PDB file of C-alpha atoms and ligand atoms in Angstrom:
ATOM      1  CA  MET A   1     -34.296 -18.520 -48.126  1.00 59.00           C
ATOM      2  CA  SER A   2     -30.481 -17.714 -46.300  1.00 76.00           C
ATOM      3  CA  GLU A   3     -28.603 -20.501 -44.179  1.00 88.00           C
ATOM      4  CA  PRO A   4     -26.777 -18.945 -40.973  1.00 88.00           C
ATOM      5  CA  ASP A   5     -23.036 -18.163 -42.167  1.00 82.00           C
ATOM      6  CA  ARG A   6     -20.948 -21.365 -41.084  1.00 85.00           C
ATOM      7  CA  LEU A   7     -18.159 -20.828 -43.372  1.00 86.00           C
ATOM      8  CA  PHE A   8     -15.526 -20.578 -41.623  1.00 79.00           C
ATOM      9  CA  ALA A   9     -16.655 -22.702 -38.346  1.00 75.00           C
ATOM     10  CA  GLN A  10     -14.008 -26.116 -39.081  1.00 73.00           C
ATOM     11  CA  PRO A  11     -10.852 -25.563 -39.397  1.00 79.00           C
ATOM     12  CA  HIS A  12     -10.045 -25.624 -43.878  1.00 79.00           C
ATOM     13  CA  ALA A  13      -5.977 -27.468 -43.867  1.00 76.00           C
ATOM     14  CA  ARG A  14      -5.487 -23.478 -46.123  1.00 79.00           C
ATOM     15  CA  VAL A  15      -7.802 -21.070 -46.051  1.00 78.00           C
ATOM     16  CA  THR A  16      -7.933 -20.802 -49.549  1.00 79.00           C
ATOM     17  CA  ASP A  17      -9.310 -16.145 -51.256  1.00 78.00           C
ATOM     18  CA  PHE A  18     -12.781 -15.359 -50.772  1.00 73.00           C
ATOM     19  CA  ALA A  19     -15.234 -15.388 -53.920  1.00 73.00           C
ATOM     20  CA  PHE A  20     -18.132 -14.611 -54.306  1.00 83.00           C
ATOM     21  CA  ASN A  21     -20.050 -18.506 -54.849  1.00 84.00           C
ATOM     22  CA  GLU A  22     -22.866 -20.268 -54.254  1.00 88.00           C
ATOM     23  CA  ASP A  23     -21.814 -21.545 -51.045  1.00 86.00           C
ATOM     24  CA  VAL A  24     -21.302 -17.476 -50.135  1.00 86.00           C
ATOM     25  CA  VAL A  25     -24.321 -16.613 -51.714  1.00 91.00           C
ATOM     26  CA  ARG A  26     -26.063 -19.337 -49.174  1.00 90.00           C
ATOM     27  CA  VAL A  27     -25.190 -17.971 -46.645  1.00 87.00           C
ATOM     28  CA  PHE A  28     -25.332 -13.722 -47.862  1.00 91.00           C
ATOM     29  CA  PRO A  29     -28.093 -11.527 -46.071  1.00 92.00           C
ATOM     30  CA  ASP A  30     -26.415 -14.060 -42.267  1.00 91.00           C
ATOM     31  CA  MET A  31     -22.806 -13.056 -43.451  1.00 91.00           C
ATOM     32  CA  ILE A  32     -23.255  -9.633 -44.586  1.00 96.00           C
ATOM     33  CA  LYS A  33     -25.280  -8.059 -41.170  1.00 95.00           C
ATOM     34  CA  ARG A  34     -22.856 -10.201 -38.704  1.00 92.00           C
ATOM     35  CA  SER A  35     -19.694  -8.186 -40.165  1.00 94.00           C
ATOM     36  CA  VAL A  36     -20.781  -5.231 -41.242  1.00 97.00           C
ATOM     37  CA  PRO A  37     -21.232  -2.709 -38.084  1.00 97.00           C
ATOM     38  CA  GLY A  38     -24.282  -0.475 -39.479  1.00 97.00           C
ATOM     39  CA  TYR A  39     -25.024  -2.512 -42.534  1.00 97.00           C
ATOM     40  CA  ALA A  40     -28.605  -2.397 -41.688  1.00 97.00           C
ATOM     41  CA  THR A  41     -29.330   1.321 -41.571  1.00 98.00           C
ATOM     42  CA  ILE A  42     -26.964   2.521 -44.295  1.00 98.00           C
ATOM     43  CA  VAL A  43     -29.234  -0.410 -46.290  1.00 98.00           C
ATOM     44  CA  GLU A  44     -32.685   1.644 -45.966  1.00 98.00           C
ATOM     45  CA  ASN A  45     -31.080   5.433 -45.633  1.00 98.00           C
ATOM     46  CA  LEU A  46     -28.843   5.225 -49.198  1.00 98.00           C
ATOM     47  CA  GLY A  47     -32.515   4.985 -50.810  1.00 98.00           C
ATOM     48  CA  VAL A  48     -33.736   7.614 -48.487  1.00 98.00           C
ATOM     49  CA  ILE A  49     -30.615   9.452 -49.713  1.00 98.00           C
ATOM     50  CA  ALA A  50     -31.312   9.172 -52.613  1.00 98.00           C
ATOM     51  CA  ALA A  51     -34.549   9.995 -53.279  1.00 97.00           C
ATOM     52  CA  GLN A  52     -32.415  13.824 -52.311  1.00 98.00           C
ATOM     53  CA  PHE A  53     -30.103  13.377 -55.550  1.00 98.00           C
ATOM     54  CA  ALA A  54     -32.810  10.888 -58.341  1.00 97.00           C
ATOM     55  CA  GLN A  55     -32.994  12.694 -61.148  1.00 97.00           C
ATOM     56  CA  PRO A  56     -36.151  12.188 -64.104  1.00 96.00           C
ATOM     57  CA  LYS A  57     -35.142   9.731 -66.890  1.00 95.00           C
ATOM     58  CA  THR A  58     -31.813   8.819 -65.557  1.00 97.00           C
ATOM     59  CA  ALA A  59     -30.308   5.628 -64.424  1.00 97.00           C
ATOM     60  CA  LEU A  60     -29.684   4.467 -60.714  1.00 98.00           C
ATOM     61  CA  TYR A  61     -26.333   1.686 -60.898  1.00 98.00           C
ATOM     62  CA  ASP A  62     -26.157  -0.062 -57.556  1.00 98.00           C
ATOM     63  CA  LEU A  63     -22.567  -1.323 -58.910  1.00 98.00           C
ATOM     64  CA  GLY A  64     -21.658  -4.445 -56.853  1.00 98.00           C
ATOM     65  CA  CYS A  65     -25.659  -5.525 -56.452  1.00 98.00           C
ATOM     66  CA  SER A  66     -24.778  -8.834 -54.165  1.00 97.00           C
ATOM     67  CA  LEU A  67     -28.681  -9.915 -54.094  1.00 96.00           C
ATOM     68  CA  GLY A  68     -29.695  -6.158 -54.627  1.00 96.00           C
ATOM     69  CA  ALA A  69     -30.321  -5.097 -51.105  1.00 97.00           C
ATOM     70  CA  VAL A  70     -29.591  -1.253 -52.063  1.00 98.00           C
ATOM     71  CA  SER A  71     -31.676  -1.617 -55.550  1.00 97.00           C
ATOM     72  CA  GLN A  72     -34.318  -2.724 -53.843  1.00 96.00           C
ATOM     73  CA  SER A  73     -34.153   0.216 -50.738  1.00 97.00           C
ATOM     74  CA  LEU A  74     -33.834   2.517 -54.049  1.00 97.00           C
ATOM     75  CA  ARG A  75     -37.108   0.439 -55.488  1.00 95.00           C
ATOM     76  CA  ARG A  76     -38.734   1.539 -52.359  1.00 93.00           C
ATOM     77  CA  HIS A  77     -38.313   4.972 -51.914  1.00 95.00           C
ATOM     78  CA  VAL A  78     -37.223   7.041 -54.984  1.00 95.00           C
ATOM     79  CA  GLN A  79     -40.426   8.322 -56.238  1.00 92.00           C
ATOM     80  CA  GLN A  80     -38.623  10.391 -59.374  1.00 91.00           C
ATOM     81  CA  ASP A  81     -40.968   9.444 -62.475  1.00 88.00           C
ATOM     82  CA  ALA A  82     -39.464   7.457 -65.425  1.00 89.00           C
ATOM     83  CA  VAL A  83     -35.968   6.893 -63.602  1.00 95.00           C
ATOM     84  CA  LYS A  84     -34.529   2.831 -64.015  1.00 95.00           C
ATOM     85  CA  ILE A  85     -32.778   1.258 -61.760  1.00 97.00           C
ATOM     86  CA  VAL A  86     -30.175  -0.947 -63.397  1.00 97.00           C
ATOM     87  CA  ALA A  87     -28.448  -3.475 -60.152  1.00 98.00           C
ATOM     88  CA  VAL A  88     -24.812  -4.820 -61.304  1.00 98.00           C
ATOM     89  CA  ASP A  89     -22.754  -7.598 -60.379  1.00 98.00           C
ATOM     90  CA  ASN A  90     -20.830 -10.379 -62.177  1.00 96.00           C
ATOM     91  CA  SER A  91     -20.775 -13.010 -59.854  1.00 96.00           C
ATOM     92  CA  PRO A  92     -23.306 -15.390 -61.896  1.00 96.00           C
ATOM     93  CA  ALA A  93     -24.339 -16.913 -58.232  1.00 95.00           C
ATOM     94  CA  MET A  94     -24.940 -13.446 -56.675  1.00 95.00           C
ATOM     95  CA  ILE A  95     -26.738 -12.627 -59.953  1.00 97.00           C
ATOM     96  CA  GLU A  96     -28.782 -16.005 -59.911  1.00 95.00           C
ATOM     97  CA  ARG A  97     -30.301 -15.689 -56.044  1.00 95.00           C
ATOM     98  CA  CYS A  98     -30.408 -11.331 -56.838  1.00 96.00           C
ATOM     99  CA  ARG A  99     -33.289 -12.023 -59.859  1.00 97.00           C
ATOM    100  CA  GLU A 100     -34.980 -13.892 -57.157  1.00 94.00           C
ATOM    101  CA  TYR A 101     -35.296 -11.630 -54.596  1.00 94.00           C
ATOM    102  CA  MET A 102     -36.099  -8.726 -56.882  1.00 95.00           C
ATOM    103  CA  ALA A 103     -39.309 -11.248 -58.356  1.00 94.00           C
ATOM    104  CA  ALA A 104     -40.087 -11.895 -54.820  1.00 92.00           C
ATOM    105  CA  GLN A 105     -39.862  -7.773 -54.020  1.00 93.00           C
ATOM    106  CA  SER A 106     -41.612  -7.419 -56.995  1.00 89.00           C
ATOM    107  CA  ALA A 107     -44.683  -8.630 -56.567  1.00 91.00           C
ATOM    108  CA  MET A 108     -44.871  -8.287 -53.177  1.00 90.00           C
ATOM    109  CA  TYR A 109     -44.762  -4.208 -53.407  1.00 87.00           C
ATOM    110  CA  GLU A 110     -47.582  -2.091 -56.257  1.00 81.00           C
ATOM    111  CA  GLN A 111     -45.758   1.077 -58.748  1.00 83.00           C
ATOM    112  CA  LEU A 112     -42.008  -0.255 -57.400  1.00 88.00           C
ATOM    113  CA  GLN A 113     -39.305   1.508 -60.187  1.00 90.00           C
ATOM    114  CA  PRO A 114     -38.712  -0.680 -63.290  1.00 90.00           C
ATOM    115  CA  ILE A 115     -35.116  -2.601 -61.902  1.00 95.00           C
ATOM    116  CA  GLU A 116     -32.982  -4.137 -64.749  1.00 96.00           C
ATOM    117  CA  ILE A 117     -30.855  -6.487 -63.099  1.00 97.00           C
ATOM    118  CA  ILE A 118     -27.035  -7.594 -65.233  1.00 97.00           C
ATOM    119  CA  GLU A 119     -23.855 -10.057 -64.465  1.00 98.00           C
ATOM    120  CA  ALA A 120     -20.784  -7.551 -66.098  1.00 98.00           C
ATOM    121  CA  ASP A 121     -17.985  -6.527 -64.853  1.00 98.00           C
ATOM    122  CA  ILE A 122     -18.410  -2.427 -63.048  1.00 97.00           C
ATOM    123  CA  LEU A 123     -15.051  -2.387 -64.893  1.00 97.00           C
ATOM    124  CA  ASN A 124     -15.888  -3.305 -68.460  1.00 96.00           C
ATOM    125  CA  LEU A 125     -19.530  -1.657 -68.956  1.00 96.00           C
ATOM    126  CA  GLN A 126     -20.438   1.686 -70.381  1.00 96.00           C
ATOM    127  CA  LEU A 127     -22.999   3.523 -67.870  1.00 98.00           C
ATOM    128  CA  GLU A 128     -25.877   5.262 -68.752  1.00 97.00           C
ATOM    129  CA  PRO A 129     -26.645   9.011 -67.329  1.00 97.00           C
ATOM    130  CA  SER A 130     -26.925   8.637 -63.751  1.00 98.00           C
ATOM    131  CA  SER A 131     -28.048  10.861 -61.266  1.00 98.00           C
ATOM    132  CA  VAL A 132     -26.878   8.525 -58.064  1.00 98.00           C
ATOM    133  CA  ILE A 133     -24.577   5.788 -58.127  1.00 98.00           C
ATOM    134  CA  ALA A 134     -23.717   3.320 -55.597  1.00 98.00           C
ATOM    135  CA  LEU A 135     -20.792   1.941 -54.525  1.00 98.00           C
ATOM    136  CA  ASN A 136     -22.526  -0.353 -51.307  1.00 98.00           C
ATOM    137  CA  PHE A 137     -18.318  -2.588 -50.137  1.00 98.00           C
ATOM    138  CA  THR A 138     -18.301  -3.059 -53.176  1.00 98.00           C
ATOM    139  CA  LEU A 139     -14.375  -0.316 -54.582  1.00 98.00           C
ATOM    140  CA  GLN A 140     -12.395  -1.951 -51.270  1.00 97.00           C
ATOM    141  CA  PHE A 141     -12.617  -5.988 -54.372  1.00 96.00           C
ATOM    142  CA  ILE A 142     -11.696  -3.568 -57.103  1.00 96.00           C
ATOM    143  CA  VAL A 143      -8.429  -3.686 -57.199  1.00 95.00           C
ATOM    144  CA  PRO A 144      -6.641  -0.913 -56.692  1.00 96.00           C
ATOM    145  CA  GLU A 145      -4.439   0.349 -59.562  1.00 97.00           C
ATOM    146  CA  LYS A 146      -8.442   0.596 -61.166  1.00 97.00           C
ATOM    147  CA  ARG A 147      -9.972   2.070 -58.357  1.00 98.00           C
ATOM    148  CA  LEU A 148      -9.224   5.568 -60.140  1.00 98.00           C
ATOM    149  CA  GLY A 149     -10.462   4.655 -63.094  1.00 98.00           C
ATOM    150  CA  ILE A 150     -13.990   3.576 -62.324  1.00 98.00           C
ATOM    151  CA  LEU A 151     -14.350   6.855 -60.070  1.00 98.00           C
ATOM    152  CA  GLN A 152     -13.696   9.440 -63.193  1.00 98.00           C
ATOM    153  CA  ARG A 153     -15.856   6.982 -65.340  1.00 98.00           C
ATOM    154  CA  ILE A 154     -18.910   7.668 -62.702  1.00 98.00           C
ATOM    155  CA  HIS A 155     -18.420  10.997 -62.382  1.00 98.00           C
ATOM    156  CA  HIS A 156     -18.581  11.495 -66.236  1.00 98.00           C
ATOM    157  CA  ALA A 157     -21.507   9.724 -66.437  1.00 98.00           C
ATOM    158  CA  LEU A 158     -22.928  11.531 -63.358  1.00 98.00           C
ATOM    159  CA  HIS A 159     -26.111  14.014 -63.160  1.00 98.00           C
ATOM    160  CA  PRO A 160     -24.915  18.007 -62.126  1.00 98.00           C
ATOM    161  CA  LYS A 161     -27.917  17.543 -59.787  1.00 97.00           C
ATOM    162  CA  GLY A 162     -26.370  13.623 -58.544  1.00 98.00           C
ATOM    163  CA  ALA A 163     -24.115  11.877 -56.286  1.00 98.00           C
ATOM    164  CA  LEU A 164     -22.243   8.643 -55.694  1.00 98.00           C
ATOM    165  CA  LEU A 165     -22.849   6.660 -52.017  1.00 98.00           C
ATOM    166  CA  ILE A 166     -20.145   5.060 -51.564  1.00 98.00           C
ATOM    167  CA  SER A 167     -19.712   2.659 -48.385  1.00 98.00           C
ATOM    168  CA  GLU A 168     -16.491   1.082 -47.587  1.00 98.00           C
ATOM    169  CA  LYS A 169     -14.274  -0.584 -45.173  1.00 97.00           C
ATOM    170  CA  VAL A 170     -11.463   1.644 -43.743  1.00 97.00           C
ATOM    171  CA  ARG A 171      -8.427   1.728 -41.644  1.00 97.00           C
ATOM    172  CA  PHE A 172      -6.554   4.509 -40.119  1.00 97.00           C
ATOM    173  CA  GLU A 173      -3.678   5.918 -40.451  1.00 96.00           C
ATOM    174  CA  GLU A 174      -2.601   6.283 -36.721  1.00 97.00           C
ATOM    175  CA  SER A 175      -2.199   3.105 -35.448  1.00 97.00           C
ATOM    176  CA  THR A 176      -3.321   3.265 -32.104  1.00 97.00           C
ATOM    177  CA  GLU A 177      -6.181   4.237 -33.424  1.00 97.00           C
ATOM    178  CA  GLN A 178      -6.174   1.329 -35.590  1.00 96.00           C
ATOM    179  CA  MET A 179      -6.076  -0.902 -32.953  1.00 97.00           C
ATOM    180  CA  LEU A 180      -8.602   0.464 -31.531  1.00 97.00           C
ATOM    181  CA  ILE A 181     -11.409   0.180 -34.298  1.00 97.00           C
ATOM    182  CA  GLY A 182     -10.417  -2.702 -35.413  1.00 95.00           C
ATOM    183  CA  ASP A 183     -10.550  -4.229 -32.397  1.00 96.00           C
ATOM    184  CA  LEU A 184     -13.984  -2.770 -31.424  1.00 97.00           C
ATOM    185  CA  HIS A 185     -15.041  -4.098 -34.566  1.00 96.00           C
ATOM    186  CA  ILE A 186     -13.413  -8.046 -33.338  1.00 96.00           C
ATOM    187  CA  ALA A 187     -15.540  -7.521 -30.922  1.00 97.00           C
ATOM    188  CA  PHE A 188     -18.576  -6.453 -32.500  1.00 97.00           C
ATOM    189  CA  LYS A 189     -17.964 -10.094 -34.486  1.00 95.00           C
ATOM    190  CA  ARG A 190     -17.762 -12.161 -31.111  1.00 95.00           C
ATOM    191  CA  ALA A 191     -20.776 -10.133 -29.774  1.00 96.00           C
ATOM    192  CA  ASN A 192     -22.911 -11.862 -33.086  1.00 93.00           C
ATOM    193  CA  GLY A 193     -21.802 -15.859 -32.885  1.00 92.00           C
ATOM    194  CA  TYR A 194     -18.026 -16.030 -34.576  1.00 89.00           C
ATOM    195  CA  SER A 195     -15.901 -17.624 -32.379  1.00 85.00           C
ATOM    196  CA  GLU A 196     -12.309 -17.326 -33.286  1.00 83.00           C
ATOM    197  CA  LEU A 197     -11.205 -19.420 -35.359  1.00 82.00           C
ATOM    198  CA  GLU A 198     -13.724 -18.317 -38.161  1.00 80.00           C
ATOM    199  CA  ILE A 199     -12.656 -14.627 -37.286  1.00 87.00           C
ATOM    200  CA  ALA A 200      -8.972 -15.501 -38.344  1.00 81.00           C
ATOM    201  CA  GLN A 201     -10.203 -17.754 -41.305  1.00 79.00           C
ATOM    202  CA  LYS A 202     -12.691 -15.305 -42.585  1.00 83.00           C
ATOM    203  CA  ARG A 203      -9.907 -11.732 -42.099  1.00 85.00           C
ATOM    204  CA  SER A 204      -7.131 -14.565 -43.646  1.00 82.00           C
ATOM    205  CA  ALA A 205      -9.923 -15.587 -47.623  1.00 76.00           C
ATOM    206  CA  LEU A 206     -10.004 -11.925 -47.694  1.00 80.00           C
ATOM    207  CA  GLU A 207      -6.584 -10.350 -46.969  1.00 84.00           C
ATOM    208  CA  ASN A 208      -5.360 -10.979 -50.570  1.00 83.00           C
ATOM    209  CA  VAL A 209      -8.930  -9.902 -52.020  1.00 83.00           C
ATOM    210  CA  MET A 210     -10.066  -6.775 -49.753  1.00 84.00           C
ATOM    211  CA  LEU A 211      -7.637  -4.268 -49.883  1.00 91.00           C
ATOM    212  CA  ILE A 212      -8.987  -1.164 -47.259  1.00 95.00           C
ATOM    213  CA  ASP A 213      -7.772   2.158 -47.864  1.00 97.00           C
ATOM    214  CA  SER A 214      -8.217   4.836 -44.881  1.00 97.00           C
ATOM    215  CA  ILE A 215     -10.508   7.710 -45.312  1.00 97.00           C
ATOM    216  CA  ASN A 216      -8.071  10.275 -46.978  1.00 97.00           C
ATOM    217  CA  VAL A 217      -6.890   8.296 -49.534  1.00 98.00           C
ATOM    218  CA  HIS A 218     -10.736   7.584 -50.558  1.00 98.00           C
ATOM    219  CA  ARG A 219     -11.082  11.735 -50.489  1.00 98.00           C
ATOM    220  CA  GLU A 220      -8.438  11.974 -52.011  1.00 98.00           C
ATOM    221  CA  ARG A 221      -8.859   9.467 -54.815  1.00 98.00           C
ATOM    222  CA  LEU A 222     -12.484  11.292 -55.432  1.00 98.00           C
ATOM    223  CA  LEU A 223     -11.315  14.745 -55.392  1.00 98.00           C
ATOM    224  CA  GLU A 224      -8.465  13.831 -58.091  1.00 98.00           C
ATOM    225  CA  ALA A 225     -11.419  11.787 -60.393  1.00 98.00           C
ATOM    226  CA  GLY A 226     -13.261  15.568 -60.729  1.00 98.00           C
ATOM    227  CA  PHE A 227     -15.307  15.365 -57.447  1.00 98.00           C
ATOM    228  CA  SER A 228     -16.203  18.771 -55.369  1.00 98.00           C
ATOM    229  CA  SER A 229     -17.252  17.501 -52.177  1.00 98.00           C
ATOM    230  CA  VAL A 230     -17.059  14.214 -50.397  1.00 98.00           C
ATOM    231  CA  THR A 231     -18.954  14.111 -47.324  1.00 98.00           C
ATOM    232  CA  PRO A 232     -19.853  11.396 -44.876  1.00 98.00           C
ATOM    233  CA  TRP A 233     -22.828  10.339 -43.556  1.00 98.00           C
ATOM    234  CA  PHE A 234     -22.150   7.589 -41.180  1.00 98.00           C
ATOM    235  CA  GLN A 235     -19.552   5.531 -39.631  1.00 98.00           C
ATOM    236  CA  CYS A 236     -19.305   2.264 -37.178  1.00 98.00           C
ATOM    237  CA  PHE A 237     -16.273   1.233 -35.931  1.00 98.00           C
ATOM    238  CA  ASN A 238     -13.976   0.596 -39.369  1.00 97.00           C
ATOM    239  CA  PHE A 239     -17.256   1.614 -42.153  1.00 98.00           C
ATOM    240  CA  ILE A 240     -17.915   4.612 -43.494  1.00 98.00           C
ATOM    241  CA  SER A 241     -20.865   5.654 -45.451  1.00 98.00           C
ATOM    242  CA  LEU A 242     -19.785   8.763 -47.831  1.00 98.00           C
ATOM    243  CA  ILE A 243     -21.444  11.070 -50.061  1.00 98.00           C
ATOM    244  CA  ALA A 244     -19.621  13.038 -52.827  1.00 98.00           C
ATOM    245  CA  ARG A 245     -21.312  15.254 -55.316  1.00 98.00           C
ATOM    246  CA  PRO A 246     -19.629  16.074 -58.818  1.00 98.00           C
TER     247      PRO A 246
HETATM  248  C1  LIG B 301     -24.456  -4.534 -50.862  1.00 72.26           C
HETATM  249  N1  LIG B 301     -23.911  -3.559 -52.335  1.00 72.26           N
HETATM  250  O1  LIG B 301     -25.568  -6.194 -50.225  1.00 72.26           O
HETATM  251  N2  LIG B 301     -17.827  -5.799 -61.402  1.00 72.26           N
HETATM  252  C2  LIG B 301     -19.149  -6.368 -60.783  1.00 72.26           C
HETATM  253  N3  LIG B 301     -19.314  -7.015 -59.261  1.00 72.26           N
HETATM  254  C3  LIG B 301     -17.928  -6.905 -58.143  1.00 72.26           C
HETATM  255  C4  LIG B 301     -16.558  -7.015 -58.938  1.00 72.26           C
HETATM  256  C5  LIG B 301     -17.022  -6.495 -59.774  1.00 72.26           C
HETATM  257  N4  LIG B 301     -15.577  -6.630 -60.600  1.00 72.26           N
HETATM  258  N5  LIG B 301     -15.711  -6.370 -58.039  1.00 72.26           N
HETATM  259  C6  LIG B 301     -16.704  -7.279 -57.235  1.00 72.26           C
HETATM  260  N6  LIG B 301     -18.250  -7.650 -56.940  1.00 72.26           N
HETATM  261  C7  LIG B 301     -24.320  -5.385 -51.307  1.00 72.26           C
HETATM  262  C8  LIG B 301     -22.580  -5.399 -51.187  1.00 72.26           C
HETATM  263  S1  LIG B 301     -20.033  -7.036 -51.398  1.00 72.26           S
HETATM  264  C9  LIG B 301     -19.784  -6.600 -49.923  1.00 72.26           C
HETATM  265  C10 LIG B 301     -20.906  -6.019 -52.571  1.00 72.26           C
HETATM  266  C11 LIG B 301     -18.541  -7.973 -49.082  1.00 72.26           C
HETATM  267  C12 LIG B 301     -19.276  -7.556 -56.767  1.00 72.26           C
HETATM  268  C13 LIG B 301     -18.928  -9.081 -56.167  1.00 72.26           C
HETATM  269  O2  LIG B 301     -19.332 -10.761 -56.173  1.00 72.26           O
HETATM  270  C14 LIG B 301     -20.205  -8.946 -54.185  1.00 72.26           C
HETATM  271  O3  LIG B 301     -21.012  -9.313 -55.110  1.00 72.26           O
HETATM  272  C15 LIG B 301     -19.790  -7.734 -53.800  1.00 72.26           C
HETATM  273  O4  LIG B 301     -18.802  -6.726 -55.615  1.00 72.26           O
HETATM  274  C16 LIG B 301     -19.526  -6.294 -53.121  1.00 72.26           C
HETATM  275  O5  LIG B 301     -25.289  -3.463 -50.080  1.00 72.26           O
HETATM  276  O6  LIG B 301     -19.675  -8.166 -49.105  1.00 72.26           O
HETATM  277  O7  LIG B 301     -18.575  -6.963 -48.161  1.00 72.26           O
END
């Protein structure tokens, strides 16, 4: 169903801001796999981790679900009774395709957890009592001044034995480290078949819409939002995944 990502292969007269529209949806599985080091490992293990924190009679949220990869992993790994998985995205094109993928998964496997797929802005979403909330590469697309507020709402919704699972691209505060790891990420993209033109045009498309923080900024903000601990469980180059406990 997914096409190879050639969105930035030809020179664009003017590179416009990146948007999660139908063109992106068509190539998304290929794009994210070739751009985010460790993506498949992160997605699979978010299910494994979620199974340790999920509590009966609570919701498990996949916020900024895109095509629902994390929700699919949660459905396969979490066995607790009476949990409800809720996948949320504000891109109509993503949600439409997500529903198709989820229907295909439901048809293929028995005994999957129930799922609700919602088109909504996570900034306006009323969160039900939850035990696991995943923000898998989503917070980086939220305007910086709204990030603390959403983390505070997530903290408020979380069961004491639950967890926020958050993955992000990060920057490094020390410039030589930033240069080294940034270059290694570019090498990863080259190794996955992206040309210099594709890498450069994608970078300018994301410049104004994906604003990344350092690990320290994430940690401090999560603590300010009320979380008691922040534990990195995965890093590959400048891509990390953290477990934040209420
Ligand atoms: C995955 N988690 O495959 N409200 C709802 N959704 C939003 C908002 C918002 N305010 N802002 C951005 N999004 C996925 C990958 S992609 C990351 C997540 C990437 C959505 C946006 O529409 C997009 O689908 C997603 O967040 C970010 O594990 O493409 O690098």
